[in-house]
PDB file of N, CA and C in Angstrom:
ATOM      1  N   MET P   1      -3.514 -12.399   3.861  1.00 82.00           N
ATOM      2  CA  MET P   1      -3.250 -11.445   4.960  1.00 82.00           C
ATOM      3  C   MET P   1      -4.529 -10.608   5.099  1.00 82.00           C
ATOM      4  N   ASP P   2      -4.942 -10.469   6.269  1.00 89.00           N
ATOM      5  CA  ASP P   2      -6.170  -9.615   6.441  1.00 89.00           C
ATOM      6  C   ASP P   2      -5.778  -8.122   6.376  1.00 89.00           C
ATOM      7  N   PHE P   3      -6.748  -7.271   6.238  1.00 91.00           N
ATOM      8  CA  PHE P   3      -6.582  -5.860   6.071  1.00 91.00           C
ATOM      9  C   PHE P   3      -5.885  -5.105   7.200  1.00 91.00           C
ATOM     10  N   GLN P   4      -6.191  -5.652   8.358  1.00 94.00           N
ATOM     11  CA  GLN P   4      -5.619  -4.933   9.655  1.00 94.00           C
ATOM     12  C   GLN P   4      -4.143  -5.243   9.677  1.00 94.00           C
ATOM     13  N   THR P   5      -3.694  -6.539   9.319  1.00 95.00           N
ATOM     14  CA  THR P   5      -2.343  -6.987   9.321  1.00 95.00           C
ATOM     15  C   THR P   5      -1.539  -6.075   8.151  1.00 95.00           C
ATOM     16  N   PHE P   6      -2.186  -6.004   6.955  1.00 93.00           N
ATOM     17  CA  PHE P   6      -1.598  -5.191   5.883  1.00 93.00           C
ATOM     18  C   PHE P   6      -1.412  -3.932   6.317  1.00 93.00           C
ATOM     19  N   LYS P   7      -2.371  -3.228   6.846  1.00 93.00           N
ATOM     20  CA  LYS P   7      -2.324  -1.814   7.346  1.00 93.00           C
ATOM     21  C   LYS P   7      -1.116  -1.651   8.316  1.00 93.00           C
ATOM     22  N   HIS P   8      -1.067  -2.492   9.293  1.00 95.00           N
ATOM     23  CA  HIS P   8       0.006  -2.465  10.305  1.00 95.00           C
ATOM     24  C   HIS P   8       1.401  -2.651   9.668  1.00 95.00           C
ATOM     25  N   LYS P   9       1.552  -3.710   8.903  1.00 95.00           N
ATOM     26  CA  LYS P   9       2.919  -3.914   8.335  1.00 95.00           C
ATOM     27  C   LYS P   9       3.225  -2.829   7.261  1.00 95.00           C
ATOM     28  N   TYR P  10       2.296  -2.377   6.510  1.00 92.00           N
ATOM     29  CA  TYR P  10       2.588  -1.371   5.611  1.00 92.00           C
ATOM     30  C   TYR P  10       3.023   0.030   6.169  1.00 92.00           C
ATOM     31  N   SER P  11       2.304   0.349   7.272  1.00 91.00           N
ATOM     32  CA  SER P  11       2.691   1.524   8.156  1.00 91.00           C
ATOM     33  C   SER P  11       4.045   1.357   8.731  1.00 91.00           C
ATOM     34  N   LEU P  12       4.422   0.176   9.187  1.00 94.00           N
ATOM     35  CA  LEU P  12       5.656  -0.013   9.847  1.00 94.00           C
ATOM     36  C   LEU P  12       6.841   0.180   8.685  1.00 94.00           C
ATOM     37  N   LEU P  13       6.617  -0.381   7.535  1.00 92.00           N
ATOM     38  CA  LEU P  13       7.501  -0.303   6.441  1.00 92.00           C
ATOM     39  C   LEU P  13       7.741   1.199   6.067  1.00 92.00           C
ATOM     40  N   VAL P  14       6.677   1.826   5.784  1.00 90.00           N
ATOM     41  CA  VAL P  14       6.723   3.276   5.384  1.00 90.00           C
ATOM     42  C   VAL P  14       7.452   4.112   6.487  1.00 90.00           C
ATOM     43  N   ASP P  15       7.040   3.941   7.733  1.00 90.00           N
ATOM     44  CA  ASP P  15       7.614   4.594   8.770  1.00 90.00           C
ATOM     45  C   ASP P  15       9.189   4.302   8.923  1.00 90.00           C
ATOM     46  N   SER P  16       9.580   3.121   8.758  1.00 94.00           N
ATOM     47  CA  SER P  16      10.906   2.888   8.886  1.00 94.00           C
ATOM     48  C   SER P  16      11.865   3.513   7.786  1.00 94.00           C
ATOM     49  N   VAL P  17      11.236   3.482   6.490  1.00 91.00           N
ATOM     50  CA  VAL P  17      11.868   4.090   5.426  1.00 91.00           C
ATOM     51  C   VAL P  17      12.022   5.539   5.688  1.00 91.00           C
ATOM     52  N   GLN P  18      11.062   6.168   6.117  1.00 90.00           N
ATOM     53  CA  GLN P  18      11.004   7.672   6.259  1.00 90.00           C
ATOM     54  C   GLN P  18      12.025   8.047   7.500  1.00 90.00           C
ATOM     55  N   THR P  19      11.987   7.152   8.493  1.00 93.00           N
ATOM     56  CA  THR P  19      13.047   7.317   9.596  1.00 93.00           C
ATOM     57  C   THR P  19      14.501   7.184   9.092  1.00 93.00           C
ATOM     58  N   ALA P  20      14.706   6.214   8.337  1.00 95.00           N
ATOM     59  CA  ALA P  20      16.050   5.837   7.802  1.00 95.00           C
ATOM     60  C   ALA P  20      16.573   6.823   6.726  1.00 95.00           C
ATOM     61  N   LEU P  21      15.616   7.404   6.053  1.00 91.00           N
ATOM     62  CA  LEU P  21      15.901   8.373   4.944  1.00 91.00           C
ATOM     63  C   LEU P  21      15.149   9.720   5.072  1.00 91.00           C
ATOM     64  N   PRO P  22      15.281  10.470   6.122  1.00 89.00           N
ATOM     65  CA  PRO P  22      14.371  11.539   6.401  1.00 89.00           C
ATOM     66  C   PRO P  22      14.373  12.744   5.280  1.00 89.00           C
ATOM     67  N   HIS P  23      15.410  12.734   4.504  1.00 90.00           N
ATOM     68  CA  HIS P  23      15.427  13.820   3.610  1.00 90.00           C
ATOM     69  C   HIS P  23      15.141  13.402   2.136  1.00 90.00           C
ATOM     70  N   SER P  24      14.675  12.240   2.091  1.00 89.00           N
ATOM     71  CA  SER P  24      14.335  11.586   0.726  1.00 89.00           C
ATOM     72  C   SER P  24      12.808  11.817   0.394  1.00 89.00           C
ATOM     73  N   LYS P  25      12.603  11.901  -0.917  1.00 88.00           N
ATOM     74  CA  LYS P  25      11.208  12.002  -1.374  1.00 88.00           C
ATOM     75  C   LYS P  25      10.767  10.451  -1.511  1.00 88.00           C
ATOM     76  N   ILE P  26       9.645  10.217  -0.842  1.00 89.00           N
ATOM     77  CA  ILE P  26       9.094   8.829  -0.991  1.00 89.00           C
ATOM     78  C   ILE P  26       7.771   8.915  -1.715  1.00 89.00           C
ATOM     79  N   TYR P  27       7.748   7.993  -2.670  1.00 91.00           N
ATOM     80  CA  TYR P  27       6.570   7.826  -3.627  1.00 91.00           C
ATOM     81  C   TYR P  27       5.977   6.382  -3.152  1.00 91.00           C
ATOM     82  N   LEU P  28       4.694   6.471  -2.906  1.00 91.00           N
ATOM     83  CA  LEU P  28       3.913   5.197  -2.571  1.00 91.00           C
ATOM     84  C   LEU P  28       3.196   4.715  -3.832  1.00 91.00           C
ATOM     85  N   GLN P  29       3.521   3.632  -4.241  1.00 92.00           N
ATOM     86  CA  GLN P  29       2.822   3.016  -5.524  1.00 92.00           C
ATOM     87  C   GLN P  29       1.591   2.246  -5.149  1.00 92.00           C
ATOM     88  N   SER P  30       0.471   2.625  -5.764  1.00 94.00           N
ATOM     89  CA  SER P  30      -0.739   1.868  -5.635  1.00 94.00           C
ATOM     90  C   SER P  30      -0.509   0.470  -6.204  1.00 94.00           C
ATOM     91  N   ILE P  31      -1.312  -0.486  -5.782  1.00 93.00           N
ATOM     92  CA  ILE P  31      -1.301  -1.886  -6.258  1.00 93.00           C
ATOM     93  C   ILE P  31      -2.223  -1.838  -7.552  1.00 93.00           C
ATOM     94  N   LEU P  32      -1.650  -2.429  -8.550  1.00 93.00           N
ATOM     95  CA  LEU P  32      -2.326  -2.417  -9.920  1.00 93.00           C
ATOM     96  C   LEU P  32      -3.433  -3.493  -9.913  1.00 93.00           C
ATOM     97  N   PRO P  33      -4.517  -3.365 -10.572  1.00 94.00           N
ATOM     98  CA  PRO P  33      -5.488  -4.368 -10.704  1.00 94.00           C
ATOM     99  C   PRO P  33      -4.991  -5.587 -11.440  1.00 94.00           C
ATOM    100  N   ILE P  34      -5.615  -6.684 -11.357  1.00 92.00           N
ATOM    101  CA  ILE P  34      -5.119  -8.001 -11.911  1.00 92.00           C
ATOM    102  C   ILE P  34      -6.259  -8.521 -12.832  1.00 92.00           C
ATOM    103  N   SER P  35      -5.857  -9.425 -13.662  1.00 92.00           N
ATOM    104  CA  SER P  35      -7.034 -10.024 -14.558  1.00 92.00           C
ATOM    105  C   SER P  35      -7.703 -11.132 -13.747  1.00 92.00           C
ATOM    106  N   LYS P  36      -8.770 -11.507 -14.328  1.00 87.00           N
ATOM    107  CA  LYS P  36      -9.624 -12.506 -13.642  1.00 87.00           C
ATOM    108  C   LYS P  36      -8.819 -13.817 -13.436  1.00 87.00           C
ATOM    109  N   ILE P  37      -8.083 -14.221 -14.488  1.00 88.00           N
ATOM    110  CA  ILE P  37      -7.268 -15.407 -14.402  1.00 88.00           C
ATOM    111  C   ILE P  37      -6.328 -15.499 -13.238  1.00 88.00           C
ATOM    112  N   LYS P  38      -5.760 -14.345 -12.792  1.00 85.00           N
ATOM    113  CA  LYS P  38      -4.763 -14.301 -11.655  1.00 85.00           C
ATOM    114  C   LYS P  38      -5.402 -14.152 -10.312  1.00 85.00           C
ATOM    115  N   GLU P  39      -6.778 -13.815 -10.296  1.00 83.00           N
ATOM    116  CA  GLU P  39      -7.380 -13.653  -8.878  1.00 83.00           C
ATOM    117  C   GLU P  39      -7.307 -14.813  -8.019  1.00 83.00           C
ATOM    118  N   LYS P  40      -7.342 -15.956  -8.591  1.00 81.00           N
ATOM    119  CA  LYS P  40      -7.180 -17.153  -7.740  1.00 81.00           C
ATOM    120  C   LYS P  40      -5.861 -17.309  -7.021  1.00 81.00           C
ATOM    121  N   ASP P  41      -4.819 -16.695  -7.688  1.00 82.00           N
ATOM    122  CA  ASP P  41      -3.488 -16.781  -7.207  1.00 82.00           C
ATOM    123  C   ASP P  41      -3.112 -15.536  -6.199  1.00 82.00           C
ATOM    124  N   TYR P  42      -3.650 -14.439  -6.599  1.00 80.00           N
ATOM    125  CA  TYR P  42      -3.252 -13.209  -5.822  1.00 80.00           C
ATOM    126  C   TYR P  42      -4.322 -12.495  -5.172  1.00 80.00           C
ATOM    127  N   GLY P  43      -5.541 -12.877  -5.162  1.00 83.00           N
ATOM    128  CA  GLY P  43      -6.783 -12.234  -4.493  1.00 83.00           C
ATOM    129  C   GLY P  43      -7.546 -11.495  -5.535  1.00 83.00           C
ATOM    130  N   SER P  44      -8.509 -10.850  -5.000  1.00 91.00           N
ATOM    131  CA  SER P  44      -9.466 -10.138  -5.987  1.00 91.00           C
ATOM    132  C   SER P  44      -9.122  -8.636  -6.097  1.00 91.00           C
ATOM    133  N   ASN P  45      -9.737  -8.086  -7.195  1.00 93.00           N
ATOM    134  CA  ASN P  45      -9.548  -6.621  -7.404  1.00 93.00           C
ATOM    135  C   ASN P  45     -10.180  -5.872  -6.268  1.00 93.00           C
ATOM    136  N   MET P  46     -11.205  -6.406  -5.691  1.00 93.00           N
ATOM    137  CA  MET P  46     -11.871  -5.754  -4.519  1.00 93.00           C
ATOM    138  C   MET P  46     -11.007  -5.592  -3.377  1.00 93.00           C
ATOM    139  N   LYS P  47     -10.142  -6.700  -3.069  1.00 92.00           N
ATOM    140  CA  LYS P  47      -9.223  -6.666  -2.075  1.00 92.00           C
ATOM    141  C   LYS P  47      -7.992  -5.579  -2.296  1.00 92.00           C
ATOM    142  N   ILE P  48      -7.595  -5.565  -3.624  1.00 93.00           N
ATOM    143  CA  ILE P  48      -6.618  -4.650  -4.024  1.00 93.00           C
ATOM    144  C   ILE P  48      -7.133  -3.239  -3.853  1.00 93.00           C
ATOM    145  N   ALA P  49      -8.452  -2.976  -4.202  1.00 95.00           N
ATOM    146  CA  ALA P  49      -8.986  -1.596  -4.023  1.00 95.00           C
ATOM    147  C   ALA P  49      -8.930  -1.229  -2.610  1.00 95.00           C
ATOM    148  N   GLU P  50      -9.190  -2.112  -1.629  1.00 94.00           N
ATOM    149  CA  GLU P  50      -9.291  -1.943  -0.268  1.00 94.00           C
ATOM    150  C   GLU P  50      -7.826  -1.525   0.270  1.00 94.00           C
ATOM    151  N   CYS P  51      -6.795  -2.346  -0.296  1.00 94.00           N
ATOM    152  CA  CYS P  51      -5.420  -2.094   0.098  1.00 94.00           C
ATOM    153  C   CYS P  51      -4.954  -0.705  -0.386  1.00 94.00           C
ATOM    154  N   ASN P  52      -5.322  -0.370  -1.496  1.00 95.00           N
ATOM    155  CA  ASN P  52      -5.091   0.996  -2.067  1.00 95.00           C
ATOM    156  C   ASN P  52      -5.610   2.126  -1.328  1.00 95.00           C
ATOM    157  N   LYS P  53      -6.875   1.927  -0.701  1.00 94.00           N
ATOM    158  CA  LYS P  53      -7.437   2.872   0.214  1.00 94.00           C
ATOM    159  C   LYS P  53      -6.574   3.053   1.459  1.00 94.00           C
ATOM    160  N   ILE P  54      -5.968   1.854   1.989  1.00 93.00           N
ATOM    161  CA  ILE P  54      -5.170   1.848   3.122  1.00 93.00           C
ATOM    162  C   ILE P  54      -3.846   2.533   2.879  1.00 93.00           C
ATOM    163  N   ILE P  55      -3.342   2.381   1.544  1.00 92.00           N
ATOM    164  CA  ILE P  55      -2.058   3.054   1.166  1.00 92.00           C
ATOM    165  C   ILE P  55      -2.285   4.560   1.052  1.00 92.00           C
ATOM    166  N   LYS P  56      -3.422   4.887   0.482  1.00 92.00           N
ATOM    167  CA  LYS P  56      -3.735   6.398   0.269  1.00 92.00           C
ATOM    168  C   LYS P  56      -3.803   6.995   1.730  1.00 92.00           C
ATOM    169  N   LYS P  57      -4.533   6.345   2.679  1.00 89.00           N
ATOM    170  CA  LYS P  57      -4.718   6.937   4.078  1.00 89.00           C
ATOM    171  C   LYS P  57      -3.334   7.072   4.668  1.00 89.00           C
ATOM    172  N   ASN P  58      -2.457   6.088   4.403  1.00 84.00           N
ATOM    173  CA  ASN P  58      -1.221   6.135   5.084  1.00 84.00           C
ATOM    174  C   ASN P  58      -0.311   7.346   4.570  1.00 84.00           C
ATOM    175  N   SER P  59      -0.596   7.700   3.399  1.00 84.00           N
ATOM    176  CA  SER P  59       0.225   8.827   2.817  1.00 84.00           C
ATOM    177  C   SER P  59      -0.178  10.096   3.326  1.00 84.00           C
ATOM    178  N   LYS P  60      -1.357  10.250   3.823  1.00 82.00           N
ATOM    179  CA  LYS P  60      -1.944  11.515   4.278  1.00 82.00           C
ATOM    180  C   LYS P  60      -1.214  12.021   5.542  1.00 82.00           C
ATOM    181  N   GLY P  61      -0.846  13.280   5.502  1.00 73.00           N
ATOM    182  CA  GLY P  61      -0.207  13.927   6.692  1.00 73.00           C
ATOM    183  C   GLY P  61       1.353  13.538   6.732  1.00 73.00           C
ATOM    184  N   LYS P  62       1.836  12.877   5.708  1.00 76.00           N
ATOM    185  CA  LYS P  62       3.281  12.456   5.682  1.00 76.00           C
ATOM    186  C   LYS P  62       3.837  13.152   4.487  1.00 76.00           C
ATOM    187  N   ALA P  63       5.191  13.324   4.466  1.00 74.00           N
ATOM    188  CA  ALA P  63       5.758  13.961   3.298  1.00 74.00           C
ATOM    189  C   ALA P  63       6.035  12.850   2.293  1.00 74.00           C
ATOM    190  N   MET P  64       4.916  12.311   1.789  1.00 80.00           N
ATOM    191  CA  MET P  64       5.044  11.326   0.690  1.00 80.00           C
ATOM    192  C   MET P  64       3.958  11.575  -0.424  1.00 80.00           C
ATOM    193  N   ARG P  65       4.198  10.876  -1.603  1.00 81.00           N
ATOM    194  CA  ARG P  65       3.320  11.121  -2.689  1.00 81.00           C
ATOM    195  C   ARG P  65       2.792   9.675  -3.052  1.00 81.00           C
ATOM    196  N   LEU P  66       1.577   9.728  -3.389  1.00 81.00           N
ATOM    197  CA  LEU P  66       0.886   8.387  -3.903  1.00 81.00           C
ATOM    198  C   LEU P  66       0.909   8.487  -5.408  1.00 81.00           C
ATOM    199  N   CYS P  67       1.431   7.377  -5.975  1.00 78.00           N
ATOM    200  CA  CYS P  67       1.360   7.183  -7.512  1.00 78.00           C
ATOM    201  C   CYS P  67       0.316   6.195  -7.940  1.00 78.00           C
TER     202      CYS P  67
END
């Protein structure tokens, strides 16, 4: 999945949870790095770092915490 699609789908997910549960505390979990052996199956740590930046930006200005 490209970064633009990830950003769009992640934003939709977070917004739908916030809309459905407006009085809940929402914690966004960053994606943990993976070992070199798993990179061929799940992508690279560079991609994970970029996705974590997207998650962090998505939490700004909203009543959410990033873990």
